[in-house]
């Protein structure tokens, strides 16, 4: 049955196209039943992405931006992990593939645009906060603690850079996690129950 999942998902997608992209009750019922059947099963990356793609289209029709964000983030997370595979700990144990199908590369890039734009803004804010921290530390060290300007400059710069690098490294993971938790509140249980065994392995 596992090998038939992508075929069945493609059939749901075909039915959706024949219905002019509208999610009828019959299509939703068919998709929900299939996703429920897939819960906890080892599936291919393409099957996982197809599920997220179909639900993304559903939420797009419903004007559910949070639901769209959830699907886009989960696709992006899988793509990044399979591309890097740098972790010593095995993640996505239910995903049998080790790479993303090329046909999804452009799709994921397009649907995760909101993430790149928001993250770019967060990086700019982090840089601004780092500059403010440096100035505040320099003033504190040189004026209040009577450090020489050169020593105060080096110490303030060191602390500001360490703070920046620590936050810069942790920011993507923390941001995605917070976005995922917030968006998950606007996603139906059938998708969350399908996704939970995969998410819980991370």
Short mmCIF file of C-alpha atoms in Angstrom, two decimals, residues 38-160:
data_model
loop_
_atom_site.label_atom_id
_atom_site.label_comp_id
_atom_site.label_asym_id
_atom_site.label_seq_id
_atom_site.Cartn_x
_atom_site.Cartn_y
_atom_site.Cartn_z
CA UNK A 38 -0.54 7.40 5.91
CA UNK A 39 -0.13 8.38 9.56
CA UNK A 40 2.94 6.75 11.11
CA UNK A 41 3.92 5.01 7.87
CA UNK A 42 7.31 5.28 6.17
CA UNK A 43 6.74 7.41 3.11
CA UNK A 44 8.79 9.04 0.37
CA UNK A 45 9.77 12.70 0.39
CA UNK A 46 7.56 13.19 -2.65
CA UNK A 47 4.55 11.73 -0.85
CA UNK A 48 5.12 13.99 2.15
CA UNK A 49 5.56 17.06 -0.04
CA UNK A 50 2.48 16.19 -2.07
CA UNK A 51 0.38 16.06 1.11
CA UNK A 52 1.67 19.47 2.17
CA UNK A 53 1.16 20.85 -1.33
CA UNK A 54 -2.47 19.72 -1.44
CA UNK A 55 -3.23 21.16 1.99
CA UNK A 56 -1.43 24.38 1.02
CA UNK A 57 -3.80 24.69 -1.93
CA UNK A 58 -6.76 24.00 0.35
CA UNK A 59 -5.71 26.71 2.80
CA UNK A 60 -5.03 29.07 -0.09
CA UNK A 61 -8.62 28.62 -1.26
CA UNK A 62 -9.82 29.24 2.30
CA UNK A 63 -7.62 32.34 2.64
CA UNK A 64 -6.00 30.67 5.66
CA UNK A 65 -2.54 32.26 5.65
CA UNK A 66 -1.45 30.51 8.83
CA UNK A 67 -2.32 27.16 7.33
CA UNK A 68 -0.32 28.04 4.23
CA UNK A 69 2.63 29.04 6.41
CA UNK A 70 2.50 25.73 8.25
CA UNK A 71 2.71 23.70 5.04
CA UNK A 72 5.41 25.92 3.53
CA UNK A 73 7.56 25.77 6.67
CA UNK A 74 7.33 22.00 6.92
CA UNK A 75 8.34 21.61 3.27
CA UNK A 76 11.22 24.04 3.76
CA UNK A 77 12.43 22.23 6.88
CA UNK A 78 12.52 18.89 5.08
CA UNK A 79 14.31 20.41 2.12
CA UNK A 80 16.98 22.02 4.30
CA UNK A 81 17.59 18.87 6.30
CA UNK A 82 17.91 16.59 3.31
CA UNK A 83 20.27 19.06 1.63
CA UNK A 84 22.56 19.42 4.64
CA UNK A 85 22.28 16.09 6.48
CA UNK A 86 24.99 17.43 8.78
CA UNK A 87 23.34 16.37 12.03
CA UNK A 88 24.70 13.32 13.82
CA UNK A 89 21.17 12.53 14.96
CA UNK A 90 18.82 10.91 12.50
CA UNK A 91 15.79 13.03 11.75
CA UNK A 92 12.79 12.38 9.56
CA UNK A 93 12.97 8.68 10.27
CA UNK A 94 9.65 8.15 8.50
CA UNK A 95 10.95 9.72 5.27
CA UNK A 96 12.68 7.04 3.20
CA UNK A 97 14.33 9.36 0.64
CA UNK A 98 17.55 11.27 1.15
CA UNK A 99 16.88 14.08 -1.31
CA UNK A 100 14.09 16.37 -2.44
CA UNK A 101 12.58 15.72 -5.90
CA UNK A 102 13.81 18.49 -8.19
CA UNK A 103 10.26 19.19 -9.31
CA UNK A 104 9.54 20.65 -5.86
CA UNK A 105 12.60 22.93 -5.58
CA UNK A 106 11.03 25.93 -7.33
CA UNK A 107 7.68 25.35 -5.61
CA UNK A 108 9.19 25.39 -2.13
CA UNK A 109 11.27 28.46 -2.97
CA UNK A 110 8.17 30.34 -4.11
CA UNK A 111 5.88 29.32 -1.24
CA UNK A 112 8.48 30.09 1.45
CA UNK A 113 9.01 33.64 0.20
CA UNK A 114 7.33 35.06 3.30
CA UNK A 115 9.93 33.30 5.46
CA UNK A 116 12.89 34.78 3.58
CA UNK A 117 11.42 38.28 3.67
CA UNK A 118 10.63 38.12 7.39
CA UNK A 119 13.98 36.55 8.25
CA UNK A 120 15.79 39.28 6.29
CA UNK A 121 13.95 41.88 8.38
CA UNK A 122 14.89 40.04 11.59
CA UNK A 123 18.53 40.00 10.52
CA UNK A 124 18.44 43.76 10.01
CA UNK A 125 16.93 44.24 13.46
CA UNK A 126 19.55 41.97 15.00
CA UNK A 127 22.31 43.98 13.35
CA UNK A 128 20.81 47.22 14.66
CA UNK A 129 20.50 45.77 18.18
CA UNK A 130 24.13 44.62 17.99
CA UNK A 131 25.28 48.14 17.10
CA UNK A 132 23.22 49.58 19.98
CA UNK A 133 24.67 46.98 22.36
CA UNK A 134 28.20 47.83 21.23
CA UNK A 135 27.67 51.57 21.77
CA UNK A 136 26.07 51.02 25.19
CA UNK A 137 28.87 48.72 26.32
CA UNK A 138 31.54 51.08 25.05
CA UNK A 139 30.02 54.00 26.95
CA UNK A 140 29.61 51.88 30.08
CA UNK A 141 33.19 50.59 30.00
CA UNK A 142 34.90 53.84 29.06
CA UNK A 143 32.92 56.36 31.07
CA UNK A 144 31.50 54.51 34.05
CA UNK A 145 34.20 51.86 34.59
CA UNK A 146 37.08 54.11 33.53
CA UNK A 147 38.50 51.73 30.91
CA UNK A 148 40.78 53.21 28.27
CA UNK A 149 39.07 53.80 24.94
CA UNK A 150 41.05 51.08 23.17
CA UNK A 151 40.32 48.47 25.85
CA UNK A 152 36.67 49.49 26.06
CA UNK A 153 36.39 49.30 22.27
CA UNK A 154 37.85 45.78 22.09
CA UNK A 155 35.80 44.44 25.00
CA UNK A 156 32.55 45.99 23.76
CA UNK A 157 33.19 44.73 20.22
CA UNK A 158 33.95 41.21 21.46
CA UNK A 159 30.78 40.99 23.56
CA UNK A 160 28.63 42.46 20.76
#
